[in-house]
């Protein structure tokens, strides 16, 4: 069964860069049609799509975050990465990675990881 | 950007009730609309895609309809396991804005 697991620092200082990784196991990572995405959820609030990446590297970002976001893929490690620069308290959230296949929506999600932005 | 608006934000209902949640898109998204269920402390779970296609394994009391800019999620007979927050998401092209969510509470 496909599993996605997010990892990274749980605490980031304001103005610094948030860096997370998502490791994929139990299923194909390199496959035509697979997109991998990042979604976040501030505590007690709704979901926000951050960005997506095709396994070959094409990226798509939420316009509201585009200037600060980089999503990348490491096919040798079956890993997707997220970098969010110049963070503020508003970036405190649970960060999820997820998979979508071709024109389908996100069908497999990681458990999420909480990142708090605080000095 | 495509904006998604759900209503209501909160809904109080009893077991056995028929529940209707509405989602509106700021522009035409054809049927590129998904519904997710999320329970506290858990990742969202995909229920419906392409506006009306039930994901395998999802109970048939869930149904979706709509196209263009107006969409509806219906739970025909609310069960105890259905008390949760529901989100719509447009997944037109490669982006994916979510609605703000509808929390279904016990009345």
Short mmCIF file of C-alpha atoms in Angstrom, two decimals:
data_model
loop_
_atom_site.label_atom_id
_atom_site.label_comp_id
_atom_site.label_asym_id
_atom_site.label_seq_id
_atom_site.Cartn_x
_atom_site.Cartn_y
_atom_site.Cartn_z
CA UNK A 1 0.00 0.00 0.00
CA UNK A 2 1.31 3.42 -0.95
CA UNK A 3 2.56 5.44 2.00
CA UNK A 4 3.63 9.07 2.18
CA UNK A 5 5.47 10.42 5.21
CA UNK A 6 6.40 14.04 5.82
CA UNK A 7 9.44 15.00 7.85
CA UNK A 8 11.31 18.11 8.87
CA UNK A 9 11.83 20.61 11.69
CA UNK A 10 8.79 21.24 13.83
CA UNK A 11 9.93 24.75 14.71
CA UNK A 12 11.20 27.44 12.35
CA UNK A 13 12.17 31.00 13.21
CA UNK A 14 10.47 33.95 11.52
CA UNK A 15 12.17 35.13 8.29
CA UNK A 16 13.90 31.77 7.88
CA UNK A 17 13.21 29.04 5.31
CA UNK A 18 10.92 26.10 6.06
CA UNK A 19 12.18 22.84 4.54
CA UNK A 20 10.19 19.63 4.49
CA UNK A 21 10.58 16.26 2.81
CA UNK A 22 7.99 13.68 1.85
CA UNK A 23 9.14 10.09 1.46
CA UNK A 24 7.10 7.78 -0.73
CA UNK A 25 7.07 4.02 -0.20
CA UNK A 26 5.01 0.97 -1.00
CA UNK A 27 4.18 2.01 -4.52
CA UNK A 28 5.53 3.51 -7.74
CA UNK A 29 7.11 6.94 -7.56
CA UNK A 30 8.29 7.33 -11.09
CA UNK A 31 5.30 6.74 -13.27
CA UNK A 32 3.71 8.59 -16.12
CA UNK A 33 0.79 10.62 -14.87
CA UNK A 34 1.80 10.97 -11.24
CA UNK A 35 1.78 14.41 -9.64
CA UNK A 36 2.89 15.07 -6.09
CA UNK A 37 1.60 17.99 -4.09
CA UNK A 38 1.87 19.94 -0.86
CA UNK A 39 -1.16 21.17 1.04
CA UNK A 40 -1.22 22.95 4.38
CA UNK A 41 -3.74 23.57 7.14
CA UNK A 42 -3.29 26.20 9.87
CA UNK A 43 -4.48 24.94 13.26
CA UNK A 44 -8.28 24.96 13.37
CA UNK A 45 -8.58 26.31 9.81
CA UNK A 46 -9.11 25.07 6.27
CA UNK A 47 -6.93 23.49 3.62
CA UNK A 48 -4.67 25.48 1.29
CA UNK A 49 -3.04 24.01 -1.81
CA UNK A 50 0.62 25.08 -1.93
CA UNK A 51 1.95 23.52 -5.09
CA UNK A 52 2.38 20.41 -7.19
CA UNK A 53 5.14 18.77 -9.18
CA UNK A 54 5.09 16.25 -11.99
CA UNK A 55 7.54 13.37 -11.53
CA UNK A 56 9.58 14.77 -14.44
CA UNK A 57 9.92 18.10 -12.62
CA UNK A 58 7.27 20.51 -13.96
CA UNK A 59 5.96 22.63 -11.11
CA UNK A 60 2.69 24.44 -10.40
CA UNK A 61 2.29 26.85 -7.51
CA UNK A 62 -0.47 28.67 -5.66
CA UNK A 63 -0.18 32.26 -6.95
CA UNK A 64 -0.43 33.62 -3.41
CA UNK A 65 2.69 31.68 -2.37
CA UNK A 66 4.56 31.42 -5.64
CA UNK A 67 7.25 33.99 -4.80
CA UNK A 68 8.30 32.03 -1.70
CA UNK A 69 7.76 28.38 -2.66
CA UNK A 70 9.96 25.76 -4.28
CA UNK A 71 8.83 22.17 -4.75
CA UNK A 72 11.32 19.65 -6.05
CA UNK A 73 11.56 15.92 -6.61
CA UNK A 74 14.40 13.47 -6.02
CA UNK A 75 13.54 10.35 -7.98
CA UNK A 76 16.58 8.43 -6.69
CA UNK A 77 15.24 8.75 -3.15
CA UNK A 78 11.50 8.66 -3.94
CA UNK A 79 11.21 12.00 -2.19
CA UNK A 80 9.43 15.29 -2.74
CA UNK A 81 10.68 18.44 -1.04
CA UNK A 82 9.11 21.74 -0.05
CA UNK A 83 10.94 24.97 0.67
CA UNK A 84 9.05 28.05 1.85
CA UNK A 85 11.15 31.15 2.39
CA UNK A 86 10.70 34.21 4.61
CA UNK A 87 8.21 32.50 6.90
CA UNK A 88 5.99 34.30 9.38
CA UNK A 89 3.59 33.12 12.07
CA UNK A 90 0.93 32.88 9.35
CA UNK A 91 2.84 29.93 7.90
CA UNK A 92 2.29 27.88 11.05
CA UNK A 93 0.34 24.86 9.86
CA UNK A 94 0.13 21.14 9.39
CA UNK A 95 1.85 20.41 6.08
CA UNK A 96 0.63 17.44 4.05
CA UNK A 97 2.08 15.82 0.95
CA UNK A 98 -0.26 13.99 -1.37
CA UNK A 99 -0.43 12.24 -4.72
CA UNK A 100 -2.69 12.77 -7.68
CA UNK A 101 -2.84 10.75 -10.86
CA UNK A 102 -3.34 12.51 -14.17
CA UNK A 103 -6.68 14.33 -14.07
CA UNK A 104 -7.77 12.86 -10.73
CA UNK A 105 -7.58 14.81 -7.44
CA UNK A 106 -5.33 13.95 -4.49
CA UNK A 107 -6.15 10.39 -3.51
CA UNK A 108 -3.25 9.44 -1.22
CA UNK A 109 -2.17 11.71 1.62
CA UNK A 110 0.57 11.62 4.21
CA UNK A 111 -0.28 11.95 7.90
CA UNK A 112 0.94 15.55 7.96
CA UNK A 113 3.58 17.30 10.02
CA UNK A 114 3.08 20.37 12.19
CA UNK A 115 5.43 23.27 11.62
CA UNK A 116 5.35 26.17 14.03
CA UNK A 117 6.92 29.50 13.15
CA UNK A 118 8.12 31.18 16.30
CA UNK A 119 11.23 32.80 17.71
CA UNK B 1 -7.29 32.53 -9.48
CA UNK B 2 -10.32 30.31 -9.05
CA UNK B 3 -12.01 30.82 -5.67
CA UNK B 4 -14.21 28.19 -4.04
CA UNK B 5 -17.00 29.11 -1.61
CA UNK B 6 -18.78 26.53 0.54
CA UNK B 7 -22.00 26.90 2.49
CA UNK B 8 -22.90 26.55 5.22
CA UNK B 9 -19.75 26.83 7.32
CA UNK B 10 -21.34 24.76 10.07
CA UNK B 11 -24.29 22.43 9.95
CA UNK B 12 -26.04 20.80 12.91
CA UNK B 13 -27.84 17.57 12.11
CA UNK B 14 -29.08 14.33 13.62
CA UNK B 15 -28.40 10.73 12.69
CA UNK B 16 -30.67 9.81 9.80
CA UNK B 17 -30.96 13.37 8.47
CA UNK B 18 -30.42 14.26 4.83
CA UNK B 19 -27.55 16.74 4.62
CA UNK B 20 -26.76 19.08 1.74
CA UNK B 21 -23.54 21.07 1.33
CA UNK B 22 -23.04 23.55 -1.49
CA UNK B 23 -19.85 24.63 -3.22
CA UNK B 24 -19.54 27.48 -5.72
CA UNK B 25 -16.62 28.20 -8.04
CA UNK B 26 -15.73 31.73 -9.11
CA UNK B 27 -15.48 30.55 -12.70
CA UNK B 28 -16.44 27.58 -14.81
CA UNK B 29 -14.59 24.42 -13.74
CA UNK B 30 -16.73 21.98 -15.75
CA UNK B 31 -16.86 18.93 -13.43
CA UNK B 32 -13.31 19.19 -12.05
CA UNK B 33 -14.62 19.14 -8.49
CA UNK B 34 -13.72 16.84 -5.60
CA UNK B 35 -15.17 16.37 -2.13
CA UNK B 36 -13.09 15.35 0.87
CA UNK B 37 -13.98 14.33 4.42
CA UNK B 38 -11.64 15.21 7.26
CA UNK B 39 -11.81 14.08 10.87
CA UNK B 40 -9.84 15.71 13.70
CA UNK B 41 -6.16 14.84 13.63
CA UNK B 42 -6.44 13.01 10.31
CA UNK B 43 -5.58 13.77 6.71
CA UNK B 44 -8.46 14.47 4.33
CA UNK B 45 -10.05 11.48 2.65
CA UNK B 46 -11.25 11.65 -0.95
CA UNK B 47 -14.96 10.87 -1.28
CA UNK B 48 -16.04 12.07 -4.71
CA UNK B 49 -14.26 13.24 -7.84
CA UNK B 50 -15.37 14.53 -11.22
CA UNK B 51 -18.23 16.15 -9.28
CA UNK B 52 -20.29 12.97 -9.02
CA UNK B 53 -18.03 9.88 -9.18
CA UNK B 54 -17.89 8.03 -5.88
CA UNK B 55 -14.46 6.77 -4.97
CA UNK B 56 -14.34 3.00 -4.53
CA UNK B 57 -15.23 2.00 -0.99
CA UNK B 58 -17.15 5.17 -0.13
CA UNK B 59 -20.69 4.46 1.11
CA UNK B 60 -23.47 5.06 -1.37
CA UNK B 61 -25.23 7.48 0.99
CA UNK B 62 -22.74 10.05 -0.29
CA UNK B 63 -23.50 11.62 -3.64
CA UNK B 64 -22.33 14.63 -5.59
CA UNK B 65 -23.79 16.66 -8.40
CA UNK B 66 -23.28 19.83 -10.40
CA UNK B 67 -21.17 21.30 -13.14
CA UNK B 68 -19.81 24.67 -14.15
CA UNK B 69 -19.89 26.76 -10.98
CA UNK B 70 -22.49 25.13 -8.71
CA UNK B 71 -21.94 21.83 -6.92
CA UNK B 72 -23.64 19.85 -4.17
CA UNK B 73 -22.64 17.10 -1.78
CA UNK B 74 -25.53 15.14 -0.30
CA UNK B 75 -25.43 12.64 2.54
CA UNK B 76 -28.76 10.85 2.22
CA UNK B 77 -28.96 9.49 5.77
CA UNK B 78 -26.37 10.84 8.17
CA UNK B 79 -24.51 8.18 10.15
CA UNK B 80 -22.47 8.61 13.35
CA UNK B 81 -19.24 8.15 11.37
CA UNK B 82 -20.15 11.07 9.10
CA UNK B 83 -19.71 13.83 11.68
CA UNK B 84 -16.67 15.55 10.25
CA UNK B 85 -15.57 18.52 8.16
CA UNK B 86 -16.12 18.42 4.41
CA UNK B 87 -14.12 20.31 1.79
CA UNK B 88 -14.65 20.84 -1.88
CA UNK B 89 -11.68 21.31 -4.19
CA UNK B 90 -11.41 22.39 -7.77
CA UNK B 91 -8.65 20.56 -9.58
CA UNK B 92 -8.89 22.19 -12.96
CA UNK B 93 -5.56 21.94 -14.76
CA UNK B 94 -2.73 21.51 -12.25
CA UNK B 95 -3.91 23.78 -9.46
CA UNK B 96 -6.30 23.05 -6.65
CA UNK B 97 -8.09 25.66 -4.56
CA UNK B 98 -10.15 24.34 -1.65
CA UNK B 99 -13.38 25.63 -0.20
CA UNK B 100 -13.27 26.85 3.38
CA UNK B 101 -14.93 23.73 4.73
CA UNK B 102 -18.28 22.71 6.23
CA UNK B 103 -18.32 21.22 9.70
CA UNK B 104 -21.14 18.73 10.26
CA UNK B 105 -21.95 18.66 13.97
CA UNK B 106 -24.26 16.56 16.10
CA UNK B 107 -27.54 18.36 16.76
#
